[in-house]
Amino acid sequence: MNTPKKSRRLGLYLLIGVYFGIVLSKSEAVSWFRMQEMFRFQAIHMYGMIGGAIVVGLIAVQIIKRTRAKDLDGADIHIPPKDLGSGTRYWLGGTLFGIGWALIGACPGPMFALIGNGIYVMIAGLFAAVIGTWTYGALRPYLPH
Amino acid sequence: MWDFISQPWPWYVSGPLIGLVVPMLLLAGGKQFGVSENLRHICAAALPTRVSFFQYDWRAGIWNLTLVAGVLVGGFIAATFLSSGLPIALSAATVADLQALGVNEFEGLAPDGLFSMEGLLSLRGFLIIVGGGFLVGFGSRYAGGCTSGHAISGLSDLQLPSLIAVIGFFAGGLLATFFILPLIL
């Protein structure tokens, strides 16, 4: 993992982030209104988008796995499987996340994009999300996973 | 071409473009797409704490923090140079439902009465922004990922834990939309 000789390619990650931020904004996936429309099942927009992203991601991951593609440093690409455990963390954590997602109308990626879009009050939302993450870290030993 | 770019992008264009972020990151450096991981890195980097969950070298996540800095810049570029300024073509049913809940402004990306300094200082705005933000941060780390990590990246790799998490995301979203939001608004 920590090979100091590897280039960090931060410029490339910055560009990928800019690309993601533009697509999120132009698709209106950063809109509280669009999230309400999705959770009320009143338009295909968000479902088509997430579904389209998954289909393209799925095909790309399959191609990468089957061709044993290497990354830019020539290293093998390994996607570690997630540990299911009892599954509690996924449905319970997922449900808590979903409640927050519908209230604030943004998941973490769109939070950053919204600040860029001039919705500066999202800085408070992001700060609250950091505190939420910290609270999880502090309570982690006591929570069922 | 410019007309197409400045309009809102349809889902069948934007969805696949977002899906491409998954192979871009894998090919760039074997990285997994997951935005909420950064919230943990921010805690580890910025909040002095003895909590063991934050005792790790967050510098390994600098690539991801750089990526979200880019997302912020991308949002700025989209809003400043690529925007048509048109209101969102929201479904009429959604407009009617939200009006019934007392939401009457449909300009911009979010209702201004809630998502403004003034809104933040009201009880309902505070619950929506700070309460919602808190749960997004708490829940995403508890579930081990958010929409990017589980719904897009995890489902792209057909991981069962991600499917369970995504079902949870929607269960929670429906709960909030139909039971909690009407109480707050």
Tab-separated table of N, CA and C in Angstrom, chain B residues 12-175:
chain	number	residue	atom	x	y	z
B	12	TYR	N	-29.994	9.651	-18.743
B	12	TYR	CA	-29.319	8.612	-19.520
B	12	TYR	C	-27.957	9.071	-20.039
B	13	VAL	N	-27.653	10.345	-19.877
B	13	VAL	CA	-26.297	10.832	-20.156
B	13	VAL	C	-25.507	10.895	-18.844
B	14	SER	N	-26.110	11.532	-17.820
B	14	SER	CA	-25.366	11.767	-16.581
B	14	SER	C	-25.122	10.478	-15.795
B	15	GLY	N	-26.080	9.544	-15.813
B	15	GLY	CA	-25.900	8.287	-15.072
B	15	GLY	C	-24.649	7.542	-15.525
B	16	PRO	N	-24.560	7.214	-16.828
B	16	PRO	CA	-23.342	6.533	-17.311
B	16	PRO	C	-22.069	7.346	-17.052
B	17	LEU	N	-22.139	8.670	-17.159
B	17	LEU	CA	-20.935	9.484	-16.900
B	17	LEU	C	-20.481	9.333	-15.450
B	18	ILE	N	-21.444	9.203	-14.522
B	18	ILE	CA	-21.075	9.001	-13.116
B	18	ILE	C	-20.512	7.603	-12.919
B	19	GLY	N	-21.105	6.616	-13.600
B	19	GLY	CA	-20.594	5.247	-13.500
B	19	GLY	C	-19.129	5.142	-13.911
B	20	LEU	N	-18.705	5.995	-14.833
B	20	LEU	CA	-17.319	5.960	-15.314
B	20	LEU	C	-16.300	6.343	-14.239
B	21	VAL	N	-16.768	7.009	-13.177
B	21	VAL	CA	-15.831	7.364	-12.106
B	21	VAL	C	-15.253	6.089	-11.473
B	22	VAL	N	-16.059	5.006	-11.429
B	22	VAL	CA	-15.591	3.753	-10.817
B	22	VAL	C	-14.334	3.228	-11.534
B	23	PRO	N	-14.375	2.985	-12.863
B	23	PRO	CA	-13.136	2.521	-13.515
B	23	PRO	C	-12.035	3.575	-13.557
B	24	MET	N	-12.396	4.866	-13.622
B	24	MET	CA	-11.343	5.901	-13.621
B	24	MET	C	-10.462	5.748	-12.380
B	25	LEU	N	-11.105	5.577	-11.200
B	25	LEU	CA	-10.343	5.489	-9.954
B	25	LEU	C	-9.590	4.172	-9.842
B	26	LEU	N	-10.218	3.083	-10.319
B	26	LEU	CA	-9.522	1.787	-10.278
B	26	LEU	C	-8.284	1.832	-11.158
B	27	LEU	N	-8.427	2.428	-12.345
B	27	LEU	CA	-7.300	2.457	-13.275
B	27	LEU	C	-6.243	3.479	-12.867
B	28	ALA	N	-6.676	4.562	-12.221
B	28	ALA	CA	-5.712	5.592	-11.824
B	28	ALA	C	-4.758	5.068	-10.763
B	29	GLY	N	-5.283	4.296	-9.808
B	29	GLY	CA	-4.385	3.842	-8.751
B	29	GLY	C	-4.988	2.741	-7.899
B	30	GLY	N	-5.911	1.977	-8.488
B	30	GLY	CA	-6.559	0.904	-7.734
B	30	GLY	C	-7.426	1.418	-6.605
B	31	LYS	N	-7.962	2.633	-6.766
B	31	LYS	CA	-8.748	3.232	-5.683
B	31	LYS	C	-10.235	2.886	-5.793
B	32	GLN	N	-10.874	2.767	-4.613
B	32	GLN	CA	-12.318	2.522	-4.557
B	32	GLN	C	-13.044	3.858	-4.437
B	33	PHE	N	-14.124	3.962	-5.214
B	33	PHE	CA	-14.958	5.161	-5.177
B	33	PHE	C	-15.768	5.152	-3.884
B	34	GLY	N	-15.619	6.182	-3.050
B	34	GLY	CA	-16.378	6.279	-1.807
B	34	GLY	C	-16.140	7.633	-1.169
B	35	VAL	N	-17.131	8.514	-1.273
B	35	VAL	CA	-16.940	9.894	-0.827
B	35	VAL	C	-16.953	10.009	0.698
B	36	SER	N	-17.830	9.212	1.375
B	36	SER	CA	-18.018	9.422	2.811
B	36	SER	C	-16.776	9.056	3.625
B	37	GLU	N	-15.894	8.254	3.060
B	37	GLU	CA	-14.624	7.932	3.712
B	37	GLU	C	-13.892	9.220	4.124
B	38	ASN	N	-14.093	10.270	3.322
B	38	ASN	CA	-13.419	11.547	3.614
B	38	ASN	C	-13.856	12.164	4.934
B	39	LEU	N	-15.112	11.897	5.346
B	39	LEU	CA	-15.586	12.454	6.610
B	39	LEU	C	-14.746	11.861	7.754
B	40	ARG	N	-14.397	10.572	7.610
B	40	ARG	CA	-13.531	9.939	8.613
B	40	ARG	C	-12.124	10.534	8.560
B	41	HIS	N	-11.623	10.747	7.334
B	41	HIS	CA	-10.281	11.347	7.217
B	41	HIS	C	-10.254	12.735	7.859
B	42	ILE	N	-11.334	13.502	7.671
B	42	ILE	CA	-11.373	14.854	8.249
B	42	ILE	C	-11.331	14.755	9.774
B	43	CYS	N	-12.092	13.795	10.349
B	43	CYS	CA	-12.058	13.596	11.805
B	43	CYS	C	-10.646	13.248	12.258
B	44	ALA	N	-10.015	12.296	11.544
B	44	ALA	CA	-8.681	11.833	11.938
B	44	ALA	C	-7.656	12.954	11.812
B	45	ALA	N	-7.837	13.819	10.797
B	45	ALA	CA	-6.854	14.866	10.543
B	45	ALA	C	-7.081	16.091	11.411
B	46	ALA	N	-8.350	16.435	11.649
B	46	ALA	CA	-8.645	17.745	12.223
B	46	ALA	C	-9.163	17.726	13.651
B	47	LEU	N	-9.797	16.624	14.070
B	47	LEU	CA	-10.355	16.614	15.420
B	47	LEU	C	-9.408	15.874	16.354
B	48	PRO	N	-8.893	16.567	17.362
B	48	PRO	CA	-8.012	15.875	18.304
B	48	PRO	C	-8.845	14.858	19.081
B	49	THR	N	-8.460	13.607	19.024
B	49	THR	CA	-9.298	12.589	19.644
B	49	THR	C	-8.470	11.364	19.978
B	50	ARG	N	-8.890	10.663	21.027
B	50	ARG	CA	-8.220	9.408	21.361
B	50	ARG	C	-9.067	8.218	20.920
B	51	VAL	N	-10.167	8.502	20.203
B	51	VAL	CA	-11.022	7.417	19.721
B	51	VAL	C	-10.229	6.553	18.738
B	52	SER	N	-10.193	5.251	18.996
B	52	SER	CA	-9.305	4.379	18.209
B	52	SER	C	-9.686	4.344	16.723
B	53	PHE	N	-10.979	4.558	16.434
B	53	PHE	CA	-11.452	4.535	15.038
B	53	PHE	C	-10.750	5.607	14.193
B	54	PHE	N	-10.232	6.635	14.861
B	54	PHE	CA	-9.579	7.722	14.117
B	54	PHE	C	-8.063	7.705	14.264
B	55	GLN	N	-7.542	6.636	14.876
B	55	GLN	CA	-6.093	6.503	15.014
B	55	GLN	C	-5.535	5.730	13.822
B	56	TYR	N	-5.354	6.380	12.730
B	56	TYR	CA	-4.746	5.732	11.561
B	56	TYR	C	-4.141	6.844	10.731
B	57	ASP	N	-3.355	6.451	9.724
B	57	ASP	CA	-2.699	7.475	8.919
B	57	ASP	C	-3.644	7.990	7.839
B	58	TRP	N	-4.320	9.080	8.141
B	58	TRP	CA	-5.300	9.646	7.201
B	58	TRP	C	-4.641	10.131	5.917
B	59	ARG	N	-3.308	10.290	5.959
B	59	ARG	CA	-2.622	10.780	4.745
B	59	ARG	C	-2.783	9.811	3.579
B	60	ALA	N	-3.049	8.527	3.902
B	60	ALA	CA	-3.306	7.557	2.835
B	60	ALA	C	-4.581	7.927	2.067
B	61	GLY	N	-5.380	8.816	2.656
B	61	GLY	CA	-6.624	9.230	1.998
B	61	GLY	C	-6.522	10.594	1.340
B	62	ILE	N	-5.311	11.119	1.213
B	62	ILE	CA	-5.165	12.452	0.609
B	62	ILE	C	-5.716	12.475	-0.817
B	63	TRP	N	-5.559	11.346	-1.528
B	63	TRP	CA	-6.101	11.300	-2.896
B	63	TRP	C	-7.607	11.566	-2.894
B	64	ASN	N	-8.307	10.995	-1.867
B	64	ASN	CA	-9.761	11.107	-1.805
B	64	ASN	C	-10.189	12.506	-1.362
B	65	LEU	N	-9.411	13.088	-0.432
B	65	LEU	CA	-9.688	14.466	-0.009
B	65	LEU	C	-9.467	15.422	-1.192
B	66	THR	N	-8.462	15.113	-2.011
B	66	THR	CA	-8.210	15.918	-3.210
B	66	THR	C	-9.389	15.797	-4.176
B	67	LEU	N	-9.924	14.567	-4.276
B	67	LEU	CA	-11.064	14.340	-5.153
B	67	LEU	C	-12.273	15.185	-4.734
B	68	VAL	N	-12.586	15.225	-3.434
B	68	VAL	CA	-13.760	16.017	-3.028
B	68	VAL	C	-13.510	17.516	-3.137
B	69	ALA	N	-12.243	17.924	-2.994
B	69	ALA	CA	-11.944	19.336	-3.266
B	69	ALA	C	-12.297	19.622	-4.726
B	70	GLY	N	-11.994	18.668	-5.600
B	70	GLY	CA	-12.351	18.793	-7.011
B	70	GLY	C	-13.856	18.831	-7.214
B	71	VAL	N	-14.607	18.042	-6.438
B	71	VAL	CA	-16.076	18.036	-6.556
B	71	VAL	C	-16.627	19.433	-6.261
B	72	LEU	N	-16.038	20.068	-5.228
B	72	LEU	CA	-16.455	21.426	-4.882
B	72	LEU	C	-16.169	22.386	-6.050
B	73	VAL	N	-14.976	22.272	-6.612
B	73	VAL	CA	-14.605	23.115	-7.755
B	73	VAL	C	-15.533	22.821	-8.944
B	74	GLY	N	-15.832	21.540	-9.162
B	74	GLY	CA	-16.728	21.149	-10.250
B	74	GLY	C	-18.110	21.768	-10.079
B	75	GLY	N	-18.601	21.791	-8.848
B	75	GLY	CA	-19.896	22.425	-8.569
B	75	GLY	C	-19.854	23.905	-8.912
B	76	PHE	N	-18.734	24.541	-8.565
B	76	PHE	CA	-18.572	25.968	-8.861
B	76	PHE	C	-18.544	26.209	-10.377
B	77	ILE	N	-17.798	25.380	-11.084
B	77	ILE	CA	-17.694	25.536	-12.545
B	77	ILE	C	-19.070	25.350	-13.193
B	78	ALA	N	-19.791	24.313	-12.743
B	78	ALA	CA	-21.115	24.037	-13.317
B	78	ALA	C	-22.053	25.213	-13.085
B	79	ALA	N	-22.038	25.751	-11.851
B	79	ALA	CA	-22.969	26.829	-11.524
B	79	ALA	C	-22.589	28.133	-12.214
B	80	THR	N	-21.294	28.368	-12.378
B	80	THR	CA	-20.828	29.662	-12.879
B	80	THR	C	-20.784	29.727	-14.398
B	81	PHE	N	-20.328	28.636	-15.031
B	81	PHE	CA	-20.092	28.694	-16.475
B	81	PHE	C	-21.016	27.814	-17.301
B	82	LEU	N	-21.627	26.796	-16.675
B	82	LEU	CA	-22.348	25.813	-17.489
B	82	LEU	C	-23.849	25.797	-17.212
B	83	SER	N	-24.341	26.815	-16.507
B	83	SER	CA	-25.729	26.753	-16.075
B	83	SER	C	-26.663	27.488	-17.028
B	84	SER	N	-27.847	26.909	-17.227
B	84	SER	CA	-28.854	27.567	-18.052
B	84	SER	C	-29.704	28.515	-17.222
B	85	GLY	N	-29.657	28.350	-15.903
B	85	GLY	CA	-30.472	29.166	-15.020
B	85	GLY	C	-31.944	28.788	-15.021
B	86	LEU	N	-32.284	27.727	-15.758
B	86	LEU	CA	-33.686	27.304	-15.803
B	86	LEU	C	-34.059	26.588	-14.499
B	87	PRO	N	-35.321	26.726	-14.064
B	87	PRO	CA	-35.733	25.967	-12.888
B	87	PRO	C	-35.749	24.467	-13.215
B	88	ILE	N	-35.638	23.642	-12.181
B	88	ILE	CA	-35.621	22.192	-12.374
B	88	ILE	C	-36.971	21.719	-12.886
B	89	ALA	N	-36.936	20.857	-13.901
B	89	ALA	CA	-38.185	20.349	-14.484
B	89	ALA	C	-38.750	19.246	-13.596
B	90	LEU	N	-39.242	19.676	-12.438
B	90	LEU	CA	-39.721	18.742	-11.431
B	90	LEU	C	-41.088	18.190	-11.831
B	91	SER	N	-41.365	16.958	-11.458
B	91	SER	CA	-42.682	16.376	-11.752
B	91	SER	C	-43.779	17.194	-11.061
B	92	ALA	N	-44.904	17.366	-11.756
B	92	ALA	CA	-46.009	18.166	-11.207
B	92	ALA	C	-46.518	17.560	-9.906
B	93	ALA	N	-46.483	16.225	-9.803
B	93	ALA	CA	-46.958	15.550	-8.594
B	93	ALA	C	-46.087	15.918	-7.397
B	94	THR	N	-44.766	16.016	-7.620
B	94	THR	CA	-43.852	16.376	-6.532
B	94	THR	C	-44.109	17.810	-6.081
B	95	VAL	N	-44.300	18.700	-7.066
B	95	VAL	CA	-44.588	20.100	-6.735
B	95	VAL	C	-45.850	20.172	-5.883
B	96	ALA	N	-46.886	19.433	-6.284
B	96	ALA	CA	-48.149	19.457	-5.538
B	96	ALA	C	-47.959	18.910	-4.127
B	97	ASP	N	-47.229	17.791	-3.996
B	97	ASP	CA	-47.000	17.197	-2.668
B	97	ASP	C	-46.235	18.143	-1.755
B	98	LEU	N	-45.199	18.800	-2.320
B	98	LEU	CA	-44.382	19.695	-1.496
B	98	LEU	C	-45.166	20.949	-1.117
B	99	GLN	N	-45.999	21.429	-2.055
B	99	GLN	CA	-46.837	22.587	-1.730
B	99	GLN	C	-47.778	22.260	-0.577
B	100	ALA	N	-48.297	21.027	-0.584
B	100	ALA	CA	-49.192	20.609	0.502
B	100	ALA	C	-48.461	20.602	1.843
B	101	LEU	N	-47.134	20.451	1.795
B	101	LEU	CA	-46.336	20.474	3.029
B	101	LEU	C	-45.863	21.891	3.364
B	102	GLY	N	-46.240	22.852	2.529
B	102	GLY	CA	-45.877	24.233	2.820
B	102	GLY	C	-44.622	24.724	2.130
B	103	VAL	N	-44.078	23.921	1.196
B	103	VAL	CA	-42.913	24.382	0.428
B	103	VAL	C	-43.433	25.095	-0.809
B	104	ASN	N	-43.136	26.367	-0.928
B	104	ASN	CA	-43.711	27.128	-2.035
B	104	ASN	C	-42.685	27.726	-2.986
B	105	GLU	N	-41.398	27.520	-2.695
B	105	GLU	CA	-40.385	28.068	-3.600
B	105	GLU	C	-39.741	26.911	-4.338
B	106	PHE	N	-39.705	27.012	-5.644
B	106	PHE	CA	-39.129	25.934	-6.446
B	106	PHE	C	-38.006	26.441	-7.352
B	107	GLU	N	-37.409	27.559	-6.958
B	107	GLU	CA	-36.263	28.106	-7.684
B	107	GLU	C	-34.999	27.406	-7.197
B	108	GLY	N	-34.012	27.305	-8.066
B	108	GLY	CA	-32.707	26.810	-7.636
B	108	GLY	C	-32.704	25.326	-7.315
B	109	LEU	N	-31.703	24.904	-6.548
B	109	LEU	CA	-31.486	23.479	-6.282
B	109	LEU	C	-32.202	22.985	-5.040
B	110	ALA	N	-32.541	23.914	-4.132
B	110	ALA	CA	-33.173	23.540	-2.869
B	110	ALA	C	-34.026	24.722	-2.409
B	111	PRO	N	-35.063	24.470	-1.590
B	111	PRO	CA	-35.909	25.588	-1.137
B	111	PRO	C	-35.088	26.605	-0.334
B	112	ASP	N	-35.103	27.837	-0.792
B	112	ASP	CA	-34.272	28.876	-0.193
B	112	ASP	C	-34.662	29.176	1.260
B	113	GLY	N	-35.928	29.004	1.564
B	113	GLY	CA	-36.392	29.278	2.924
B	113	GLY	C	-35.755	28.351	3.952
B	114	LEU	N	-35.364	27.151	3.509
B	114	LEU	CA	-34.722	26.195	4.413
B	114	LEU	C	-33.205	26.252	4.297
B	115	PHE	N	-32.724	26.308	3.036
B	115	PHE	CA	-31.289	26.211	2.801
B	115	PHE	C	-30.651	27.590	2.632
B	116	SER	N	-30.761	28.374	3.684
B	116	SER	CA	-30.150	29.703	3.721
B	116	SER	C	-29.757	29.935	5.168
B	117	MET	N	-29.018	31.001	5.402
B	117	MET	CA	-28.625	31.331	6.772
B	117	MET	C	-29.858	31.476	7.649
B	118	GLU	N	-30.867	32.153	7.099
B	118	GLU	CA	-32.117	32.369	7.823
B	118	GLU	C	-32.789	31.024	8.131
B	119	GLY	N	-32.797	30.143	7.123
B	119	GLY	CA	-33.396	28.824	7.304
B	119	GLY	C	-32.677	28.023	8.370
B	120	LEU	N	-31.354	28.085	8.360
B	120	LEU	CA	-30.542	27.322	9.309
B	120	LEU	C	-30.865	27.720	10.753
B	121	LEU	N	-31.213	28.994	10.922
B	121	LEU	CA	-31.490	29.495	12.273
B	121	LEU	C	-32.924	29.220	12.705
B	122	SER	N	-33.762	28.680	11.804
B	122	SER	CA	-35.112	28.287	12.204
B	122	SER	C	-35.057	26.831	12.666
B	123	LEU	N	-36.036	26.425	13.469
B	123	LEU	CA	-36.006	25.062	14.003
B	123	LEU	C	-36.076	24.028	12.885
B	124	ARG	N	-36.998	24.238	11.921
B	124	ARG	CA	-37.146	23.216	10.876
B	124	ARG	C	-35.921	23.144	9.974
B	125	GLY	N	-35.351	24.321	9.664
B	125	GLY	CA	-34.140	24.323	8.850
B	125	GLY	C	-32.979	23.653	9.571
B	126	PHE	N	-32.875	23.909	10.871
B	126	PHE	CA	-31.806	23.323	11.677
B	126	PHE	C	-31.951	21.799	11.711
B	127	LEU	N	-33.183	21.316	11.917
B	127	LEU	CA	-33.405	19.870	11.968
B	127	LEU	C	-33.063	19.224	10.632
B	128	ILE	N	-33.433	19.905	9.540
B	128	ILE	CA	-33.200	19.339	8.218
B	128	ILE	C	-31.712	19.362	7.862
B	129	ILE	N	-31.050	20.486	8.089
B	129	ILE	CA	-29.653	20.616	7.672
B	129	ILE	C	-28.697	19.953	8.673
B	130	VAL	N	-28.833	20.294	9.936
B	130	VAL	CA	-27.895	19.759	10.934
B	130	VAL	C	-28.279	18.333	11.336
B	131	GLY	N	-29.593	18.112	11.563
B	131	GLY	CA	-30.050	16.751	11.892
B	131	GLY	C	-29.789	15.804	10.730
B	132	GLY	N	-30.170	16.236	9.528
B	132	GLY	CA	-29.956	15.396	8.339
B	132	GLY	C	-28.480	15.156	8.094
B	133	GLY	N	-27.679	16.205	8.207
B	133	GLY	CA	-26.236	16.075	7.989
B	133	GLY	C	-25.603	15.117	8.989
B	134	PHE	N	-26.020	15.230	10.251
B	134	PHE	CA	-25.493	14.358	11.294
B	134	PHE	C	-25.770	12.893	10.955
B	135	LEU	N	-27.018	12.604	10.560
B	135	LEU	CA	-27.385	11.218	10.243
B	135	LEU	C	-26.664	10.708	8.996
B	136	VAL	N	-26.441	11.597	8.033
B	136	VAL	CA	-25.675	11.208	6.837
B	136	VAL	C	-24.263	10.778	7.254
B	137	GLY	N	-23.645	11.552	8.136
B	137	GLY	CA	-22.289	11.237	8.581
B	137	GLY	C	-22.246	10.006	9.462
B	138	PHE	N	-23.186	9.916	10.393
B	138	PHE	CA	-23.241	8.770	11.314
B	138	PHE	C	-23.568	7.490	10.547
B	139	GLY	N	-24.642	7.566	9.745
B	139	GLY	CA	-25.130	6.377	9.047
B	139	GLY	C	-24.173	5.872	7.979
B	140	SER	N	-23.524	6.784	7.272
B	140	SER	CA	-22.639	6.324	6.199
B	140	SER	C	-21.442	5.566	6.774
B	141	ARG	N	-20.913	6.051	7.896
B	141	ARG	CA	-19.769	5.331	8.469
B	141	ARG	C	-20.212	4.036	9.121
B	142	TYR	N	-21.380	4.061	9.781
B	142	TYR	CA	-21.924	2.838	10.394
B	142	TYR	C	-22.132	1.785	9.297
B	143	ALA	N	-22.717	2.206	8.173
B	143	ALA	CA	-22.991	1.265	7.085
B	143	ALA	C	-21.734	0.970	6.260
B	144	GLY	N	-20.666	1.705	6.508
B	144	GLY	CA	-19.428	1.468	5.766
B	144	GLY	C	-19.418	2.053	4.369
B	145	GLY	N	-20.291	3.019	4.103
B	145	GLY	CA	-20.278	3.647	2.783
B	145	GLY	C	-21.549	4.425	2.536
B	146	CYS	N	-21.527	5.263	1.500
B	146	CYS	CA	-22.703	6.062	1.176
B	146	CYS	C	-23.196	5.689	-0.214
B	147	THR	N	-23.818	6.603	-0.879
B	147	THR	CA	-24.368	6.327	-2.206
B	147	THR	C	-23.256	5.937	-3.189
B	148	SER	N	-22.120	6.635	-3.122
B	148	SER	CA	-21.032	6.310	-4.046
B	148	SER	C	-20.375	4.975	-3.690
B	149	GLY	N	-20.109	4.754	-2.407
B	149	GLY	CA	-19.405	3.549	-1.997
B	149	GLY	C	-20.246	2.285	-2.106
B	150	HIS	N	-21.516	2.364	-1.685
B	150	HIS	CA	-22.373	1.184	-1.723
B	150	HIS	C	-23.213	1.108	-2.997
B	151	ALA	N	-24.016	2.159	-3.265
B	151	ALA	CA	-24.967	2.056	-4.379
B	151	ALA	C	-24.235	1.944	-5.714
B	152	ILE	N	-23.207	2.757	-5.926
B	152	ILE	CA	-22.561	2.748	-7.232
B	152	ILE	C	-21.372	1.789	-7.260
B	153	SER	N	-20.395	2.008	-6.380
B	153	SER	CA	-19.192	1.179	-6.396
B	153	SER	C	-19.486	-0.255	-5.947
B	154	GLY	N	-20.185	-0.413	-4.836
B	154	GLY	CA	-20.441	-1.738	-4.279
B	154	GLY	C	-21.344	-2.584	-5.165
B	155	LEU	N	-22.442	-1.990	-5.668
B	155	LEU	CA	-23.349	-2.748	-6.535
B	155	LEU	C	-22.670	-3.063	-7.868
B	156	SER	N	-21.767	-2.183	-8.319
B	156	SER	CA	-21.024	-2.452	-9.558
B	156	SER	C	-20.182	-3.717	-9.431
B	157	ASP	N	-19.819	-4.060	-8.176
B	157	ASP	CA	-19.018	-5.258	-7.944
B	157	ASP	C	-19.892	-6.380	-7.373
B	158	LEU	N	-21.234	-6.204	-7.450
B	158	LEU	CA	-22.212	-7.209	-7.013
B	158	LEU	C	-21.970	-7.671	-5.574
B	159	GLN	N	-21.733	-6.721	-4.680
B	159	GLN	CA	-21.487	-7.083	-3.289
B	159	GLN	C	-22.802	-7.076	-2.504
B	160	LEU	N	-23.092	-8.201	-1.843
B	160	LEU	CA	-24.333	-8.337	-1.084
B	160	LEU	C	-24.460	-7.295	0.044
B	161	PRO	N	-23.390	-7.058	0.839
B	161	PRO	CA	-23.521	-6.037	1.889
B	161	PRO	C	-23.973	-4.688	1.331
B	162	SER	N	-23.508	-4.354	0.128
B	162	SER	CA	-23.895	-3.078	-0.474
B	162	SER	C	-25.377	-3.069	-0.830
B	163	LEU	N	-25.891	-4.219	-1.304
B	163	LEU	CA	-27.315	-4.298	-1.635
B	163	LEU	C	-28.158	-4.090	-0.376
B	164	ILE	N	-27.742	-4.714	0.726
B	164	ILE	CA	-28.471	-4.548	1.994
B	164	ILE	C	-28.431	-3.080	2.420
B	165	ALA	N	-27.261	-2.460	2.290
B	165	ALA	CA	-27.129	-1.051	2.674
B	165	ALA	C	-28.029	-0.165	1.812
B	166	VAL	N	-28.076	-0.444	0.500
B	166	VAL	CA	-28.879	0.399	-0.394
B	166	VAL	C	-30.367	0.241	-0.094
B	167	ILE	N	-30.795	-0.987	0.242
B	167	ILE	CA	-32.194	-1.181	0.652
B	167	ILE	C	-32.460	-0.348	1.908
B	168	GLY	N	-31.492	-0.347	2.820
B	168	GLY	CA	-31.599	0.498	4.016
B	168	GLY	C	-31.685	1.975	3.661
B	169	PHE	N	-30.864	2.427	2.705
B	169	PHE	CA	-30.889	3.843	2.293
B	169	PHE	C	-32.316	4.230	1.893
B	170	PHE	N	-32.944	3.378	1.085
B	170	PHE	CA	-34.276	3.722	0.586
B	170	PHE	C	-35.348	3.559	1.656
B	171	ALA	N	-35.191	2.548	2.521
B	171	ALA	CA	-36.134	2.406	3.633
B	171	ALA	C	-36.089	3.670	4.492
B	172	GLY	N	-34.885	4.121	4.824
B	172	GLY	CA	-34.732	5.329	5.632
B	172	GLY	C	-35.264	6.555	4.912
B	173	GLY	N	-34.999	6.639	3.610
B	173	GLY	CA	-35.462	7.783	2.821
B	173	GLY	C	-36.980	7.864	2.777
B	174	LEU	N	-37.634	6.698	2.648
B	174	LEU	CA	-39.097	6.678	2.613
B	174	LEU	C	-39.669	7.060	3.969
B	175	LEU	N	-39.042	6.531	5.016
B	175	LEU	CA	-39.444	6.858	6.387
B	175	LEU	C	-39.383	8.365	6.621
